[in-house]
Amino acid sequence: MLRSSVGGRNVKVQLANVPNGVYSVYVYVWEDNKPERFSLALNDKTVLTNYNSGTAGNWDKIGPLAVTVTDGIIRLASSGGDANISGIEVWTAPGVTPAQISPPTTLATTNSVSTQSFPNPFEDVVTIQTELKTAETMNVALFNQVGRLIQKRSISFSAGVAQSSIDMSALNLPTGRYYLMFMSGSLSGKTIKLTK
């Protein structure tokens, strides 16, 4: 049962006295009436664009979203449509460097047009489909639902609408939620939620 949340356009949440370092952040969101599209920024860097909140009753755990703290503060801000934020998880990962995040204007104007995955839920193989203006090889990282790194690998896509399949059968993944984060390339910082 939801006890409290903050909602509306341009929601701002700040966590103070955070030791400087590298963190993975998860944001719990929910929808109470109609679908909204909003973006999220951490420490003034956009980490998620045009998120669709879904229909009434939908909730989601967004992340991991990488952030580096240099001033003792984690600032979370929404923009665009109404966002309902009901929780934030902050995980430290010693020795892990977050992906360099490009602003969405760079993503939209340089290469990326769209990205999706299927089937979802998946069994052993998941296919990522992109539409890119130029061919590109990107590094991705697979995380479990508590933010533990499962695997890193490279994926290559040709220009135009292209697909690349990832065979995860050797990982023996249990049923659950996973997050595939693009760590480099024009999709850097984008996270795809996967269910097995």
JSON list of C-alpha atoms in Angstrom, two decimals:
[
{"chain": "A", "resi": 1, "resn": "MET", "atom": "CA", "xyz": [0.00, 0.00, 0.00]},
{"chain": "A", "resi": 2, "resn": "LEU", "atom": "CA", "xyz": [1.27, 3.43, -0.94]},
{"chain": "A", "resi": 3, "resn": "ARG", "atom": "CA", "xyz": [1.63, 5.70, 2.07]},
{"chain": "A", "resi": 4, "resn": "SER", "atom": "CA", "xyz": [3.15, 8.80, 0.49]},
{"chain": "A", "resi": 5, "resn": "SER", "atom": "CA", "xyz": [4.53, 10.17, -2.73]},
{"chain": "A", "resi": 6, "resn": "VAL", "atom": "CA", "xyz": [5.27, 13.43, -4.46]},
{"chain": "A", "resi": 7, "resn": "GLY", "atom": "CA", "xyz": [3.68, 14.19, -7.81]},
{"chain": "A", "resi": 8, "resn": "GLY", "atom": "CA", "xyz": [3.15, 16.79, -10.47]},
{"chain": "A", "resi": 9, "resn": "ARG", "atom": "CA", "xyz": [5.10, 18.53, -13.21]},
{"chain": "A", "resi": 10, "resn": "ASN", "atom": "CA", "xyz": [8.74, 19.40, -12.52]},
{"chain": "A", "resi": 11, "resn": "VAL", "atom": "CA", "xyz": [9.05, 17.35, -9.33]},
{"chain": "A", "resi": 12, "resn": "LYS", "atom": "CA", "xyz": [12.33, 17.95, -7.49]},
{"chain": "A", "resi": 13, "resn": "VAL", "atom": "CA", "xyz": [13.77, 15.67, -4.79]},
{"chain": "A", "resi": 14, "resn": "GLN", "atom": "CA", "xyz": [17.13, 16.23, -3.12]},
{"chain": "A", "resi": 15, "resn": "LEU", "atom": "CA", "xyz": [19.19, 13.88, -0.94]},
{"chain": "A", "resi": 16, "resn": "ALA", "atom": "CA", "xyz": [21.83, 15.71, 1.11]},
{"chain": "A", "resi": 17, "resn": "ASN", "atom": "CA", "xyz": [24.95, 14.58, 2.99]},
{"chain": "A", "resi": 18, "resn": "VAL", "atom": "CA", "xyz": [25.64, 11.82, 0.46]},
{"chain": "A", "resi": 19, "resn": "PRO", "atom": "CA", "xyz": [29.31, 10.79, 0.47]},
{"chain": "A", "resi": 20, "resn": "ASN", "atom": "CA", "xyz": [31.00, 11.65, -2.82]},
{"chain": "A", "resi": 21, "resn": "GLY", "atom": "CA", "xyz": [31.22, 8.63, -5.11]},
{"chain": "A", "resi": 22, "resn": "VAL", "atom": "CA", "xyz": [29.50, 6.59, -7.77]},
{"chain": "A", "resi": 23, "resn": "TYR", "atom": "CA", "xyz": [25.93, 5.36, -7.24]},
{"chain": "A", "resi": 24, "resn": "SER", "atom": "CA", "xyz": [23.14, 3.45, -8.95]},
{"chain": "A", "resi": 25, "resn": "VAL", "atom": "CA", "xyz": [19.75, 5.05, -8.34]},
{"chain": "A", "resi": 26, "resn": "TYR", "atom": "CA", "xyz": [16.33, 3.43, -8.68]},
{"chain": "A", "resi": 27, "resn": "VAL", "atom": "CA", "xyz": [13.16, 5.52, -8.79]},
{"chain": "A", "resi": 28, "resn": "TYR", "atom": "CA", "xyz": [9.71, 4.11, -7.95]},
{"chain": "A", "resi": 29, "resn": "VAL", "atom": "CA", "xyz": [6.92, 5.69, -9.99]},
{"chain": "A", "resi": 30, "resn": "TRP", "atom": "CA", "xyz": [3.21, 5.02, -10.35]},
{"chain": "A", "resi": 31, "resn": "GLU", "atom": "CA", "xyz": [0.20, 6.23, -12.31]},
{"chain": "A", "resi": 32, "resn": "ASP", "atom": "CA", "xyz": [-3.13, 7.19, -10.77]},
{"chain": "A", "resi": 33, "resn": "ASN", "atom": "CA", "xyz": [-5.26, 8.09, -13.80]},
{"chain": "A", "resi": 34, "resn": "LYS", "atom": "CA", "xyz": [-4.02, 8.52, -17.39]},
{"chain": "A", "resi": 35, "resn": "PRO", "atom": "CA", "xyz": [-0.68, 7.86, -19.13]},
{"chain": "A", "resi": 36, "resn": "GLU", "atom": "CA", "xyz": [1.89, 10.66, -18.82]},
{"chain": "A", "resi": 37, "resn": "ARG", "atom": "CA", "xyz": [5.27, 11.10, -20.51]},
{"chain": "A", "resi": 38, "resn": "PHE", "atom": "CA", "xyz": [8.07, 12.58, -18.46]},
{"chain": "A", "resi": 39, "resn": "SER", "atom": "CA", "xyz": [11.86, 12.67, -18.29]},
{"chain": "A", "resi": 40, "resn": "LEU", "atom": "CA", "xyz": [14.18, 12.29, -15.29]},
{"chain": "A", "resi": 41, "resn": "ALA", "atom": "CA", "xyz": [17.49, 14.00, -14.53]},
{"chain": "A", "resi": 42, "resn": "LEU", "atom": "CA", "xyz": [20.06, 13.18, -11.83]},
{"chain": "A", "resi": 43, "resn": "ASN", "atom": "CA", "xyz": [22.41, 15.98, -10.79]},
{"chain": "A", "resi": 44, "resn": "ASP", "atom": "CA", "xyz": [21.32, 18.02, -13.81]},
{"chain": "A", "resi": 45, "resn": "LYS", "atom": "CA", "xyz": [22.06, 15.24, -16.35]},
{"chain": "A", "resi": 46, "resn": "THR", "atom": "CA", "xyz": [19.11, 13.68, -18.16]},
{"chain": "A", "resi": 47, "resn": "VAL", "atom": "CA", "xyz": [19.09, 9.92, -17.51]},
{"chain": "A", "resi": 48, "resn": "LEU", "atom": "CA", "xyz": [15.65, 8.96, -18.88]},
{"chain": "A", "resi": 49, "resn": "THR", "atom": "CA", "xyz": [13.61, 10.58, -21.64]},
{"chain": "A", "resi": 50, "resn": "ASN", "atom": "CA", "xyz": [9.93, 10.35, -22.55]},
{"chain": "A", "resi": 51, "resn": "TYR", "atom": "CA", "xyz": [9.06, 7.63, -20.05]},
{"chain": "A", "resi": 52, "resn": "ASN", "atom": "CA", "xyz": [5.44, 6.46, -20.45]},
{"chain": "A", "resi": 53, "resn": "SER", "atom": "CA", "xyz": [3.81, 6.03, -17.01]},
{"chain": "A", "resi": 54, "resn": "GLY", "atom": "CA", "xyz": [1.14, 3.62, -18.28]},
{"chain": "A", "resi": 55, "resn": "THR", "atom": "CA", "xyz": [-2.49, 3.38, -17.28]},
{"chain": "A", "resi": 56, "resn": "ALA", "atom": "CA", "xyz": [-4.06, 3.87, -13.84]},
{"chain": "A", "resi": 57, "resn": "GLY", "atom": "CA", "xyz": [-2.67, 1.41, -11.29]},
{"chain": "A", "resi": 58, "resn": "ASN", "atom": "CA", "xyz": [0.65, 0.87, -13.09]},
{"chain": "A", "resi": 59, "resn": "TRP", "atom": "CA", "xyz": [3.82, 1.19, -11.04]},
{"chain": "A", "resi": 60, "resn": "ASP", "atom": "CA", "xyz": [7.46, 0.70, -11.99]},
{"chain": "A", "resi": 61, "resn": "LYS", "atom": "CA", "xyz": [10.95, 0.61, -10.57]},
{"chain": "A", "resi": 62, "resn": "ILE", "atom": "CA", "xyz": [13.13, 2.61, -12.97]},
{"chain": "A", "resi": 63, "resn": "GLY", "atom": "CA", "xyz": [16.86, 1.95, -12.92]},
{"chain": "A", "resi": 64, "resn": "PRO", "atom": "CA", "xyz": [19.67, 1.47, -12.43]},
{"chain": "A", "resi": 65, "resn": "LEU", "atom": "CA", "xyz": [20.39, 5.11, -13.26]},
{"chain": "A", "resi": 66, "resn": "ALA", "atom": "CA", "xyz": [24.06, 6.02, -12.88]},
{"chain": "A", "resi": 67, "resn": "VAL", "atom": "CA", "xyz": [25.12, 9.18, -11.03]},
{"chain": "A", "resi": 68, "resn": "THR", "atom": "CA", "xyz": [28.40, 10.57, -9.72]},
{"chain": "A", "resi": 69, "resn": "VAL", "atom": "CA", "xyz": [28.23, 12.70, -6.56]},
{"chain": "A", "resi": 70, "resn": "THR", "atom": "CA", "xyz": [30.91, 15.38, -6.18]},
{"chain": "A", "resi": 71, "resn": "ASP", "atom": "CA", "xyz": [29.13, 17.88, -3.93]},
{"chain": "A", "resi": 72, "resn": "GLY", "atom": "CA", "xyz": [27.39, 15.62, -1.39]},
{"chain": "A", "resi": 73, "resn": "ILE", "atom": "CA", "xyz": [23.98, 15.93, -3.06]},
{"chain": "A", "resi": 74, "resn": "ILE", "atom": "CA", "xyz": [21.83, 13.74, -5.30]},
{"chain": "A", "resi": 75, "resn": "ARG", "atom": "CA", "xyz": [19.27, 15.87, -7.12]},
{"chain": "A", "resi": 76, "resn": "LEU", "atom": "CA", "xyz": [16.39, 14.10, -8.89]},
{"chain": "A", "resi": 77, "resn": "ALA", "atom": "CA", "xyz": [14.16, 16.20, -11.15]},
{"chain": "A", "resi": 78, "resn": "SER", "atom": "CA", "xyz": [11.31, 15.35, -13.49]},
{"chain": "A", "resi": 79, "resn": "SER", "atom": "CA", "xyz": [10.23, 17.35, -16.52]},
{"chain": "A", "resi": 80, "resn": "GLY", "atom": "CA", "xyz": [7.43, 17.08, -19.05]},
{"chain": "A", "resi": 81, "resn": "GLY", "atom": "CA", "xyz": [4.20, 15.43, -17.91]},
{"chain": "A", "resi": 82, "resn": "ASP", "atom": "CA", "xyz": [3.05, 14.70, -14.36]},
{"chain": "A", "resi": 83, "resn": "ALA", "atom": "CA", "xyz": [5.28, 12.24, -12.49]},
{"chain": "A", "resi": 84, "resn": "ASN", "atom": "CA", "xyz": [4.31, 10.39, -9.28]},
{"chain": "A", "resi": 85, "resn": "ILE", "atom": "CA", "xyz": [7.48, 9.48, -7.37]},
{"chain": "A", "resi": 86, "resn": "SER", "atom": "CA", "xyz": [6.98, 7.27, -4.33]},
{"chain": "A", "resi": 87, "resn": "GLY", "atom": "CA", "xyz": [10.48, 6.04, -3.53]},
{"chain": "A", "resi": 88, "resn": "ILE", "atom": "CA", "xyz": [14.18, 6.26, -4.30]},
{"chain": "A", "resi": 89, "resn": "GLU", "atom": "CA", "xyz": [16.86, 3.60, -3.77]},
{"chain": "A", "resi": 90, "resn": "VAL", "atom": "CA", "xyz": [20.54, 4.58, -3.78]},
{"chain": "A", "resi": 91, "resn": "TRP", "atom": "CA", "xyz": [23.15, 1.83, -4.14]},
{"chain": "A", "resi": 92, "resn": "THR", "atom": "CA", "xyz": [26.89, 2.26, -4.00]},
{"chain": "A", "resi": 93, "resn": "ALA", "atom": "CA", "xyz": [29.12, 0.20, -6.25]},
{"chain": "A", "resi": 94, "resn": "PRO", "atom": "CA", "xyz": [32.80, 0.50, -5.27]},
{"chain": "A", "resi": 95, "resn": "GLY", "atom": "CA", "xyz": [35.08, 0.67, -8.28]},
{"chain": "A", "resi": 96, "resn": "VAL", "atom": "CA", "xyz": [32.24, 1.05, -10.78]},
{"chain": "A", "resi": 97, "resn": "THR", "atom": "CA", "xyz": [32.19, 4.10, -13.02]},
{"chain": "A", "resi": 98, "resn": "PRO", "atom": "CA", "xyz": [28.81, 5.19, -14.38]},
{"chain": "A", "resi": 99, "resn": "ALA", "atom": "CA", "xyz": [28.21, 5.57, -18.09]},
{"chain": "A", "resi": 100, "resn": "GLN", "atom": "CA", "xyz": [28.75, 8.99, -19.61]},
{"chain": "A", "resi": 101, "resn": "ILE", "atom": "CA", "xyz": [25.26, 10.30, -20.16]},
{"chain": "A", "resi": 102, "resn": "SER", "atom": "CA", "xyz": [24.54, 12.53, -23.15]},
{"chain": "A", "resi": 103, "resn": "PRO", "atom": "CA", "xyz": [21.62, 14.93, -23.09]},
{"chain": "A", "resi": 104, "resn": "PRO", "atom": "CA", "xyz": [18.60, 13.72, -25.04]},
{"chain": "A", "resi": 105, "resn": "THR", "atom": "CA", "xyz": [19.06, 16.42, -27.66]},
{"chain": "A", "resi": 106, "resn": "THR", "atom": "CA", "xyz": [22.37, 14.81, -28.56]},
{"chain": "A", "resi": 107, "resn": "LEU", "atom": "CA", "xyz": [20.73, 11.39, -28.73]},
{"chain": "A", "resi": 108, "resn": "ALA", "atom": "CA", "xyz": [17.92, 12.62, -30.93]},
{"chain": "A", "resi": 109, "resn": "THR", "atom": "CA", "xyz": [20.08, 14.60, -33.33]},
{"chain": "A", "resi": 110, "resn": "THR", "atom": "CA", "xyz": [23.10, 12.34, -33.70]},
{"chain": "A", "resi": 111, "resn": "ASN", "atom": "CA", "xyz": [22.09, 8.74, -34.16]},
{"chain": "A", "resi": 112, "resn": "SER", "atom": "CA", "xyz": [19.32, 7.22, -32.10]},
{"chain": "A", "resi": 113, "resn": "VAL", "atom": "CA", "xyz": [15.76, 7.18, -33.34]},
{"chain": "A", "resi": 114, "resn": "SER", "atom": "CA", "xyz": [14.16, 4.31, -31.40]},
{"chain": "A", "resi": 115, "resn": "THR", "atom": "CA", "xyz": [14.99, 1.23, -29.36]},
{"chain": "A", "resi": 116, "resn": "GLN", "atom": "CA", "xyz": [12.91, -1.74, -28.24]},
{"chain": "A", "resi": 117, "resn": "SER", "atom": "CA", "xyz": [13.37, -5.31, -27.02]},
{"chain": "A", "resi": 118, "resn": "PHE", "atom": "CA", "xyz": [11.45, -8.54, -27.60]},
{"chain": "A", "resi": 119, "resn": "PRO", "atom": "CA", "xyz": [10.21, -10.97, -26.57]},
{"chain": "A", "resi": 120, "resn": "ASN", "atom": "CA", "xyz": [9.50, -9.53, -23.17]},
{"chain": "A", "resi": 121, "resn": "PRO", "atom": "CA", "xyz": [9.22, -11.65, -21.06]},
{"chain": "A", "resi": 122, "resn": "PHE", "atom": "CA", "xyz": [12.11, -13.61, -22.58]},
{"chain": "A", "resi": 123, "resn": "GLU", "atom": "CA", "xyz": [13.36, -17.17, -22.06]},
{"chain": "A", "resi": 124, "resn": "ASP", "atom": "CA", "xyz": [17.04, -17.34, -23.06]},
{"chain": "A", "resi": 125, "resn": "VAL", "atom": "CA", "xyz": [17.41, -14.95, -26.00]},
{"chain": "A", "resi": 126, "resn": "VAL", "atom": "CA", "xyz": [16.38, -11.30, -26.17]},
{"chain": "A", "resi": 127, "resn": "THR", "atom": "CA", "xyz": [16.47, -9.26, -29.36]},
{"chain": "A", "resi": 128, "resn": "ILE", "atom": "CA", "xyz": [17.22, -5.54, -29.29]},
{"chain": "A", "resi": 129, "resn": "GLN", "atom": "CA", "xyz": [15.94, -3.50, -32.21]},
{"chain": "A", "resi": 130, "resn": "THR", "atom": "CA", "xyz": [17.23, -0.02, -32.96]},
{"chain": "A", "resi": 131, "resn": "GLU", "atom": "CA", "xyz": [16.85, 2.51, -35.70]},
{"chain": "A", "resi": 132, "resn": "LEU", "atom": "CA", "xyz": [20.15, 4.34, -36.14]},
{"chain": "A", "resi": 133, "resn": "LYS", "atom": "CA", "xyz": [21.40, 6.78, -38.74]},
{"chain": "A", "resi": 134, "resn": "THR", "atom": "CA", "xyz": [24.85, 5.14, -38.80]},
{"chain": "A", "resi": 135, "resn": "ALA", "atom": "CA", "xyz": [26.23, 1.70, -37.89]},
{"chain": "A", "resi": 136, "resn": "GLU", "atom": "CA", "xyz": [27.50, 1.46, -34.32]},
{"chain": "A", "resi": 137, "resn": "THR", "atom": "CA", "xyz": [28.94, -0.93, -31.73]},
{"chain": "A", "resi": 138, "resn": "MET", "atom": "CA", "xyz": [27.86, -0.21, -28.14]},
{"chain": "A", "resi": 139, "resn": "ASN", "atom": "CA", "xyz": [28.80, -1.64, -24.76]},
{"chain": "A", "resi": 140, "resn": "VAL", "atom": "CA", "xyz": [25.91, -2.82, -22.59]},
{"chain": "A", "resi": 141, "resn": "ALA", "atom": "CA", "xyz": [25.66, -4.09, -19.02]},
{"chain": "A", "resi": 142, "resn": "LEU", "atom": "CA", "xyz": [22.99, -6.43, -17.63]},
{"chain": "A", "resi": 143, "resn": "PHE", "atom": "CA", "xyz": [21.90, -5.84, -14.01]},
{"chain": "A", "resi": 144, "resn": "ASN", "atom": "CA", "xyz": [19.51, -7.84, -11.83]},
{"chain": "A", "resi": 145, "resn": "GLN", "atom": "CA", "xyz": [16.65, -6.22, -9.92]},
{"chain": "A", "resi": 146, "resn": "VAL", "atom": "CA", "xyz": [18.85, -5.29, -6.95]},
{"chain": "A", "resi": 147, "resn": "GLY", "atom": "CA", "xyz": [21.47, -3.61, -9.13]},
{"chain": "A", "resi": 148, "resn": "ARG", "atom": "CA", "xyz": [24.07, -6.40, -9.19]},
{"chain": "A", "resi": 149, "resn": "LEU", "atom": "CA", "xyz": [26.06, -6.50, -12.42]},
{"chain": "A", "resi": 150, "resn": "ILE", "atom": "CA", "xyz": [25.44, -9.80, -14.23]},
{"chain": "A", "resi": 151, "resn": "GLN", "atom": "CA", "xyz": [27.34, -9.32, -17.49]},
{"chain": "A", "resi": 152, "resn": "LYS", "atom": "CA", "xyz": [29.00, -6.76, -19.78]},
{"chain": "A", "resi": 153, "resn": "ARG", "atom": "CA", "xyz": [29.23, -7.19, -23.56]},
{"chain": "A", "resi": 154, "resn": "SER", "atom": "CA", "xyz": [29.31, -5.34, -26.88]},
{"chain": "A", "resi": 155, "resn": "ILE", "atom": "CA", "xyz": [26.44, -5.25, -29.37]},
{"chain": "A", "resi": 156, "resn": "SER", "atom": "CA", "xyz": [26.74, -4.14, -33.00]},
{"chain": "A", "resi": 157, "resn": "PHE", "atom": "CA", "xyz": [23.95, -2.56, -35.03]},
{"chain": "A", "resi": 158, "resn": "SER", "atom": "CA", "xyz": [23.89, -1.60, -38.69]},
{"chain": "A", "resi": 159, "resn": "ALA", "atom": "CA", "xyz": [22.41, 1.67, -39.96]},
{"chain": "A", "resi": 160, "resn": "GLY", "atom": "CA", "xyz": [18.64, 1.88, -40.33]},
{"chain": "A", "resi": 161, "resn": "VAL", "atom": "CA", "xyz": [16.31, -0.54, -38.58]},
{"chain": "A", "resi": 162, "resn": "ALA", "atom": "CA", "xyz": [18.57, -3.28, -37.20]},
{"chain": "A", "resi": 163, "resn": "GLN", "atom": "CA", "xyz": [18.34, -6.12, -34.69]},
{"chain": "A", "resi": 164, "resn": "SER", "atom": "CA", "xyz": [20.92, -7.80, -32.49]},
{"chain": "A", "resi": 165, "resn": "SER", "atom": "CA", "xyz": [20.17, -10.86, -30.35]},
{"chain": "A", "resi": 166, "resn": "ILE", "atom": "CA", "xyz": [21.70, -11.60, -26.96]},
{"chain": "A", "resi": 167, "resn": "ASP", "atom": "CA", "xyz": [21.82, -15.26, -25.91]},
{"chain": "A", "resi": 168, "resn": "MET", "atom": "CA", "xyz": [21.65, -15.43, -22.10]},
{"chain": "A", "resi": 169, "resn": "SER", "atom": "CA", "xyz": [21.19, -19.20, -21.79]},
{"chain": "A", "resi": 170, "resn": "ALA", "atom": "CA", "xyz": [24.70, -19.68, -20.33]},
{"chain": "A", "resi": 171, "resn": "LEU", "atom": "CA", "xyz": [23.89, -17.23, -17.50]},
{"chain": "A", "resi": 172, "resn": "ASN", "atom": "CA", "xyz": [21.18, -19.50, -16.01]},
{"chain": "A", "resi": 173, "resn": "LEU", "atom": "CA", "xyz": [19.14, -16.47, -14.98]},
{"chain": "A", "resi": 174, "resn": "PRO", "atom": "CA", "xyz": [16.30, -17.06, -12.52]},
{"chain": "A", "resi": 175, "resn": "THR", "atom": "CA", "xyz": [12.85, -15.65, -13.22]},
{"chain": "A", "resi": 176, "resn": "GLY", "atom": "CA", "xyz": [12.72, -11.95, -12.41]},
{"chain": "A", "resi": 177, "resn": "ARG", "atom": "CA", "xyz": [13.30, -8.42, -13.63]},
{"chain": "A", "resi": 178, "resn": "TYR", "atom": "CA", "xyz": [16.54, -7.35, -15.32]},
{"chain": "A", "resi": 179, "resn": "TYR", "atom": "CA", "xyz": [17.89, -4.09, -16.69]},
{"chain": "A", "resi": 180, "resn": "LEU", "atom": "CA", "xyz": [20.02, -3.77, -19.83]},
{"chain": "A", "resi": 181, "resn": "MET", "atom": "CA", "xyz": [21.90, -0.45, -19.71]},
{"chain": "A", "resi": 182, "resn": "PHE", "atom": "CA", "xyz": [23.75, 1.02, -22.68]},
{"chain": "A", "resi": 183, "resn": "MET", "atom": "CA", "xyz": [27.17, 2.06, -21.34]},
{"chain": "A", "resi": 184, "resn": "SER", "atom": "CA", "xyz": [28.61, 3.64, -24.51]},
{"chain": "A", "resi": 185, "resn": "GLY", "atom": "CA", "xyz": [27.59, 4.96, -27.89]},
{"chain": "A", "resi": 186, "resn": "SER", "atom": "CA", "xyz": [24.67, 7.12, -28.91]},
{"chain": "A", "resi": 187, "resn": "LEU", "atom": "CA", "xyz": [22.32, 5.24, -26.56]},
{"chain": "A", "resi": 188, "resn": "SER", "atom": "CA", "xyz": [24.60, 5.69, -23.53]},
{"chain": "A", "resi": 189, "resn": "GLY", "atom": "CA", "xyz": [22.54, 5.85, -20.32]},
{"chain": "A", "resi": 190, "resn": "LYS", "atom": "CA", "xyz": [19.39, 4.33, -21.86]},
{"chain": "A", "resi": 191, "resn": "THR", "atom": "CA", "xyz": [18.04, 1.39, -19.86]},
{"chain": "A", "resi": 192, "resn": "ILE", "atom": "CA", "xyz": [15.71, -1.33, -21.13]},
{"chain": "A", "resi": 193, "resn": "LYS", "atom": "CA", "xyz": [13.61, -3.21, -18.58]},
{"chain": "A", "resi": 194, "resn": "LEU", "atom": "CA", "xyz": [13.51, -6.98, -19.24]},
{"chain": "A", "resi": 195, "resn": "THR", "atom": "CA", "xyz": [11.42, -9.68, -17.58]},
{"chain": "A", "resi": 196, "resn": "LYS", "atom": "CA", "xyz": [12.25, -13.38, -17.52]}
]
